[in-house]
C-alpha cells in the first residue's frame, strides 16, 4: 500500500514532466495524444494516457483500500490462471457454485420400470455437493445408457438445484435358451439381460443358435393359427435352417425349411379333423412336401404291439373253430 501511495505522490510531484496530452473541449475533436517528440501515441494507449493525465492534474487522492483491492485482484488472477493451466477449473467452479445455492438437491427419475433408481443414481456419481452448473449432463447420459434395460435417456437441468432424468426402457420379446443359459431378447434379437425369473415366463421360448433373429417370423406364423399357437411351448431352431415346434403335451412338430406356413395350415386342418395332436404320439415330421410321418411314443408302440398280438390270437382261434 505504501509503495502505491508513493507512486501516486511522485506522479503529482512531477506533473510538469508528464507526457503532454491535449484534451479537447466537450463537443470538439480531441487532438491525438503526443509524446512531446512529435510522435503520436497508438490509438489503444490514448485513452489510458488521458485518464492518467487528468488524475495527476486534478490531484486525485488514492482510494483508501486501492492497494488491498489490487493485491486481491492480482492474487485472484494468478490463482485462476494456475487453476486453468493445471486443469482444476471445473473443480473450482463446482466448489464455488455448489456453496452458492446451485448444489443438486433433488433428482426426478421417470420412465423406469425394470431399472432401479439406485442403479441410475450410481451412474451419476454425486457426492452431496455436486453443482448443477458444472454437472455434465451428456457424460451422465452416456453412463446411464449403458445400463442393460435402457434404450434411451434424456437429462434436463432445472435451476437452481433440480435434475430431471427420463428413460425409455427396452421391450423384451422372447426368452432365448442358448445351451443352459436363458436371456431376454428384443424383437431385433439383441440380448437385454439374463432371464430374471417368473415375471417374464409368459414370453415365447426360442432355442438354439440363430433363434433370436429369426423368431419373429415363426412366432407370427404360429399366432396366425390360434388353435396351434396357443399350444406351442418352445420354438427350436435347427441348424439355423428350419424350426421344430415343441407343444405343451410334448409332441414335436418338425417343419420344413421352406413352406412352413402351408405345413402349419395342413397340420391344423388334420388336427381339427382327426385330433392328431391329441393322440399318443411323439412327433409329426413334415419336412418332406409329399408325405407326413407320425411317430408314436414308446408306450403307444407297446400298446400297439399288444393289440396286434391280441388280434393275431383272435384270428387263430377263429380258424380253429
mmCIF file with all atom_site columns, N, CA and C in Angstrom, residues 77-90 92:
data_model
loop_
_atom_site.group_PDB
_atom_site.id
_atom_site.type_symbol
_atom_site.label_atom_id
_atom_site.label_alt_id
_atom_site.label_comp_id
_atom_site.label_asym_id
_atom_site.label_entity_id
_atom_site.label_seq_id
_atom_site.pdbx_PDB_ins_code
_atom_site.Cartn_x
_atom_site.Cartn_y
_atom_site.Cartn_z
_atom_site.occupancy
_atom_site.B_iso_or_equiv
_atom_site.pdbx_formal_charge
_atom_site.auth_seq_id
_atom_site.auth_comp_id
_atom_site.auth_asym_id
_atom_site.auth_atom_id
_atom_site.pdbx_PDB_model_num
ATOM 1  N N  . UNK A 1 77 ? -6.325  -13.363 -9.865  1.00 0.00 ? 77 UNK A N  1
ATOM 2  C CA . UNK A 1 77 ? -5.979  -13.621 -11.263 1.00 0.00 ? 77 UNK A CA 1
ATOM 3  C C  . UNK A 1 77 ? -4.925  -14.711 -11.381 1.00 0.00 ? 77 UNK A C  1
ATOM 4  N N  . UNK A 1 78 ? -3.923  -14.646 -10.494 1.00 0.00 ? 78 UNK A N  1
ATOM 5  C CA . UNK A 1 78 ? -2.870  -15.665 -10.519 1.00 0.00 ? 78 UNK A CA 1
ATOM 6  C C  . UNK A 1 78 ? -3.432  -17.036 -10.178 1.00 0.00 ? 78 UNK A C  1
ATOM 7  N N  . UNK A 1 79 ? -4.354  -17.086 -9.183  1.00 0.00 ? 79 UNK A N  1
ATOM 8  C CA . UNK A 1 79 ? -4.961  -18.368 -8.808  1.00 0.00 ? 79 UNK A CA 1
ATOM 9  C C  . UNK A 1 79 ? -5.796  -18.938 -9.943  1.00 0.00 ? 79 UNK A C  1
ATOM 10 N N  . UNK A 1 80 ? -6.594  -18.069 -10.589 1.00 0.00 ? 80 UNK A N  1
ATOM 11 C CA . UNK A 1 80 ? -7.418  -18.525 -11.703 1.00 0.00 ? 80 UNK A CA 1
ATOM 12 C C  . UNK A 1 80 ? -6.551  -19.022 -12.855 1.00 0.00 ? 80 UNK A C  1
ATOM 13 N N  . UNK A 1 81 ? -5.483  -18.318 -13.125 1.00 0.00 ? 81 UNK A N  1
ATOM 14 C CA . UNK A 1 81 ? -4.582  -18.723 -14.203 1.00 0.00 ? 81 UNK A CA 1
ATOM 15 C C  . UNK A 1 81 ? -3.944  -20.081 -13.906 1.00 0.00 ? 81 UNK A C  1
ATOM 16 N N  . UNK A 1 82 ? -3.534  -20.254 -12.636 1.00 0.00 ? 82 UNK A N  1
ATOM 17 C CA . UNK A 1 82 ? -2.943  -21.532 -12.246 1.00 0.00 ? 82 UNK A CA 1
ATOM 18 C C  . UNK A 1 82 ? -3.950  -22.665 -12.322 1.00 0.00 ? 82 UNK A C  1
ATOM 19 N N  . UNK A 1 83 ? -5.217  -22.392 -11.930 1.00 0.00 ? 83 UNK A N  1
ATOM 20 C CA . UNK A 1 83 ? -6.255  -23.433 -11.996 1.00 0.00 ? 83 UNK A CA 1
ATOM 21 C C  . UNK A 1 83 ? -6.527  -23.840 -13.426 1.00 0.00 ? 83 UNK A C  1
ATOM 22 N N  . UNK A 1 84 ? -6.512  -22.865 -14.328 1.00 0.00 ? 84 UNK A N  1
ATOM 23 C CA . UNK A 1 84 ? -6.755  -23.178 -15.737 1.00 0.00 ? 84 UNK A CA 1
ATOM 24 C C  . UNK A 1 84 ? -5.619  -24.016 -16.309 1.00 0.00 ? 84 UNK A C  1
ATOM 25 N N  . UNK A 1 85 ? -4.374  -23.600 -16.006 1.00 0.00 ? 85 UNK A N  1
ATOM 26 C CA . UNK A 1 85 ? -3.229  -24.351 -16.517 1.00 0.00 ? 85 UNK A CA 1
ATOM 27 C C  . UNK A 1 85 ? -3.188  -25.765 -15.946 1.00 0.00 ? 85 UNK A C  1
ATOM 28 N N  . UNK A 1 86 ? -3.550  -25.923 -14.683 1.00 0.00 ? 86 UNK A N  1
ATOM 29 C CA . UNK A 1 86 ? -3.498  -27.227 -14.036 1.00 0.00 ? 86 UNK A CA 1
ATOM 30 C C  . UNK A 1 86 ? -4.712  -28.095 -14.285 1.00 0.00 ? 86 UNK A C  1
ATOM 31 N N  . UNK A 1 87 ? -5.710  -27.584 -15.006 1.00 0.00 ? 87 UNK A N  1
ATOM 32 C CA . UNK A 1 87 ? -6.899  -28.369 -15.291 1.00 0.00 ? 87 UNK A CA 1
ATOM 33 C C  . UNK A 1 87 ? -7.845  -28.497 -14.117 1.00 0.00 ? 87 UNK A C  1
ATOM 34 N N  . UNK A 1 88 ? -7.753  -27.588 -13.131 1.00 0.00 ? 88 UNK A N  1
ATOM 35 C CA . UNK A 1 88 ? -8.587  -27.669 -11.932 1.00 0.00 ? 88 UNK A CA 1
ATOM 36 C C  . UNK A 1 88 ? -9.788  -26.741 -11.981 1.00 0.00 ? 88 UNK A C  1
ATOM 37 N N  . UNK A 1 89 ? -9.971  -26.052 -13.096 1.00 0.00 ? 89 UNK A N  1
ATOM 38 C CA . UNK A 1 89 ? -11.045 -25.063 -13.159 1.00 0.00 ? 89 UNK A CA 1
ATOM 39 C C  . UNK A 1 89 ? -12.427 -25.690 -12.964 1.00 0.00 ? 89 UNK A C  1
ATOM 40 N N  . UNK A 1 90 ? -12.726 -26.866 -13.559 1.00 0.00 ? 90 UNK A N  1
ATOM 41 C CA . UNK A 1 90 ? -14.040 -27.464 -13.311 1.00 0.00 ? 90 UNK A CA 1
ATOM 42 C C  . UNK A 1 90 ? -14.303 -27.730 -11.839 1.00 0.00 ? 90 UNK A C  1
ATOM 43 N N  . UNK A 1 92 ? -12.984 -26.086 -9.339  1.00 0.00 ? 92 UNK A N  1
ATOM 44 C CA . UNK A 1 92 ? -13.183 -24.790 -8.683  1.00 0.00 ? 92 UNK A CA 1
ATOM 45 C C  . UNK A 1 92 ? -14.606 -24.298 -8.906  1.00 0.00 ? 92 UNK A C  1
#
